[in-house]
Short mmCIF file of C-alpha atoms in Angstrom, two decimals:
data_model
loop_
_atom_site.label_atom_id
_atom_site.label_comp_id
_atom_site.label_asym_id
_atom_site.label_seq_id
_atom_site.Cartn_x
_atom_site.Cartn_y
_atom_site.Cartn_z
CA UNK A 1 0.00 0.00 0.00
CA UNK A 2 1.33 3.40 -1.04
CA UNK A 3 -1.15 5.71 0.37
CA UNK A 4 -0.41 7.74 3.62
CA UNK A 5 -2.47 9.84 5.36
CA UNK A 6 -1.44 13.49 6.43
CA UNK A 7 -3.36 15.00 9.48
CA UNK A 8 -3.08 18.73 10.31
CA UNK A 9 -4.39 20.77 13.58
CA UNK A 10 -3.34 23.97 15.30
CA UNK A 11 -2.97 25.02 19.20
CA UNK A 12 -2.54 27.86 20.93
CA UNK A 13 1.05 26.67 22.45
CA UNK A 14 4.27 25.05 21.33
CA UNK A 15 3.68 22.77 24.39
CA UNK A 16 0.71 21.65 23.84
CA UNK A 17 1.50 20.20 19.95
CA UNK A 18 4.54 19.01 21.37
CA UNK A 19 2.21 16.87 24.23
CA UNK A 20 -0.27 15.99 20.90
CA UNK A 21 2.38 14.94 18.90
CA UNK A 22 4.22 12.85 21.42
CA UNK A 23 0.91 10.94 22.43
CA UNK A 24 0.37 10.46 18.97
CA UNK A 25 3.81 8.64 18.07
CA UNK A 26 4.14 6.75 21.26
CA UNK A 27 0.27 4.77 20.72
CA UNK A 28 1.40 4.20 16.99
CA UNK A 29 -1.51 6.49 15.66
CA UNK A 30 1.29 8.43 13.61
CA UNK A 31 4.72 7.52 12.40
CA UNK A 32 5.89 10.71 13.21
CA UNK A 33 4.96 13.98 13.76
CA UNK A 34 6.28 17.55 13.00
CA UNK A 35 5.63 20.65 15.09
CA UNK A 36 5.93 23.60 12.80
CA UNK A 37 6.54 27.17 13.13
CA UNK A 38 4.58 29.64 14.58
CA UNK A 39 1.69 30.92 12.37
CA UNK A 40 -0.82 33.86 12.76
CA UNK A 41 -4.63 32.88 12.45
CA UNK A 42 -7.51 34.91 11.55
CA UNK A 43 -10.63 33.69 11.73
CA UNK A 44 -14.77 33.91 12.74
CA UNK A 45 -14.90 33.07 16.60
CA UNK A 46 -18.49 33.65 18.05
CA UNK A 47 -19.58 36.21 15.91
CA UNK A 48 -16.00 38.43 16.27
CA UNK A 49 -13.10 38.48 14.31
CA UNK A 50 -10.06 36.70 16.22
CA UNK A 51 -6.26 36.86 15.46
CA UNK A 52 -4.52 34.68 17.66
CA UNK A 53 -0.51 32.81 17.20
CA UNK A 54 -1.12 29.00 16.93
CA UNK A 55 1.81 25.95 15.75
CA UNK A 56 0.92 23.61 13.26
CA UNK A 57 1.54 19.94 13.71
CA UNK A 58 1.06 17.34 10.94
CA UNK A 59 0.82 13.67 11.40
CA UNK A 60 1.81 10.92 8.98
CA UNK A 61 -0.11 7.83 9.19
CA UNK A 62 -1.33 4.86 7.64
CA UNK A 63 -4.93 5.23 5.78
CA UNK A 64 -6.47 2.51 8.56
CA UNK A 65 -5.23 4.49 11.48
CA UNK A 66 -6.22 7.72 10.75
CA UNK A 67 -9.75 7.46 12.37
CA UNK A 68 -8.07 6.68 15.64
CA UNK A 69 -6.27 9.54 15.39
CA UNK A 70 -8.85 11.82 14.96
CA UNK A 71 -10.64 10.64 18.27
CA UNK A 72 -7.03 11.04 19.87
CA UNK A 73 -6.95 14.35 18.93
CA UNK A 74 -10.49 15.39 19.17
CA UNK A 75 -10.62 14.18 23.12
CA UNK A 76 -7.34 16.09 23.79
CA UNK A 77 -7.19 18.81 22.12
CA UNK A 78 -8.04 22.37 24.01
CA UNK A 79 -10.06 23.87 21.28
CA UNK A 80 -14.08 23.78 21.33
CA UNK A 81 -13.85 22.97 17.89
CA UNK A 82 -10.59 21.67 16.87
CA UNK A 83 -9.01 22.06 13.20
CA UNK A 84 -8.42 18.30 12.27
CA UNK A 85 -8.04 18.01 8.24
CA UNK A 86 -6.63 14.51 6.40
CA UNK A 87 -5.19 14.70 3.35
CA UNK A 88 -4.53 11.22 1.41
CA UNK A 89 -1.26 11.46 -0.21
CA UNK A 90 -1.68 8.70 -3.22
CA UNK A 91 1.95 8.10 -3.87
CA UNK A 92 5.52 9.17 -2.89
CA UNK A 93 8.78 7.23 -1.47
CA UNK A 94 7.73 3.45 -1.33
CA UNK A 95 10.17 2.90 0.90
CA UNK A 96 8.58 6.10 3.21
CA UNK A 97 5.04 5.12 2.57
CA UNK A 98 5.98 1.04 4.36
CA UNK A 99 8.20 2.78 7.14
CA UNK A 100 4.89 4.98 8.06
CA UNK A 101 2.27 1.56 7.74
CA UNK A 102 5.07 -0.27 9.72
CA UNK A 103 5.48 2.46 12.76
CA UNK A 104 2.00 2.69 12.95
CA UNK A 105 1.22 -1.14 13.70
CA UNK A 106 0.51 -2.27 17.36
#
């Protein structure tokens, strides 16, 4: 199987996606995960216009863990309504795409 899944969310703190993306790797939901930069967000928060700082953190994972995942993240993350988006990535780095299936088995 070549297909990985990429899952994205943001937080309000560099500790906090460090926490979600620790959790994450050590139950084998993702691979790995990458903490990025900080990023400025605007958006629609009960009916006012927010701008807040927030890190990214993507999550590689295999296609059949990706659900689990999303209830990982959904239960701990602080947000009311967290940003969780999953992007299939249909082909790359064989060799990658096994290593992620592989790290992600129980």
């Amino acid at each position: 199987m070549d297909e990985i899944c990429v899952v994205t969310t943001v937080v309000d703190s560099r500790s906090v996606a460090d926490v979600l993306a620790a959790a994450a790797v050590a139950g084998r939901l993702a691979a790995c995960a990458q903490v990025g930069a900080e990023v400025r967000s605007t958006y629609w928060w009960q009916s006012n216009v927010e701008t807040t700082t927030e890190w990214t953190v993507q999550f590689k994972t295999a296609p059949d863990r990706a659900d689990a995942l999303i209830e990982q993240l959904r239960h701990s993350h602080p947000y009311e309504v967290p940003e969780i988006l999953v992007s299939h990535v249909g082909s790359g780095n064989p060799d990658y795409t096994a290593w992620v299936r592989e790290q992600t088995r129980v």
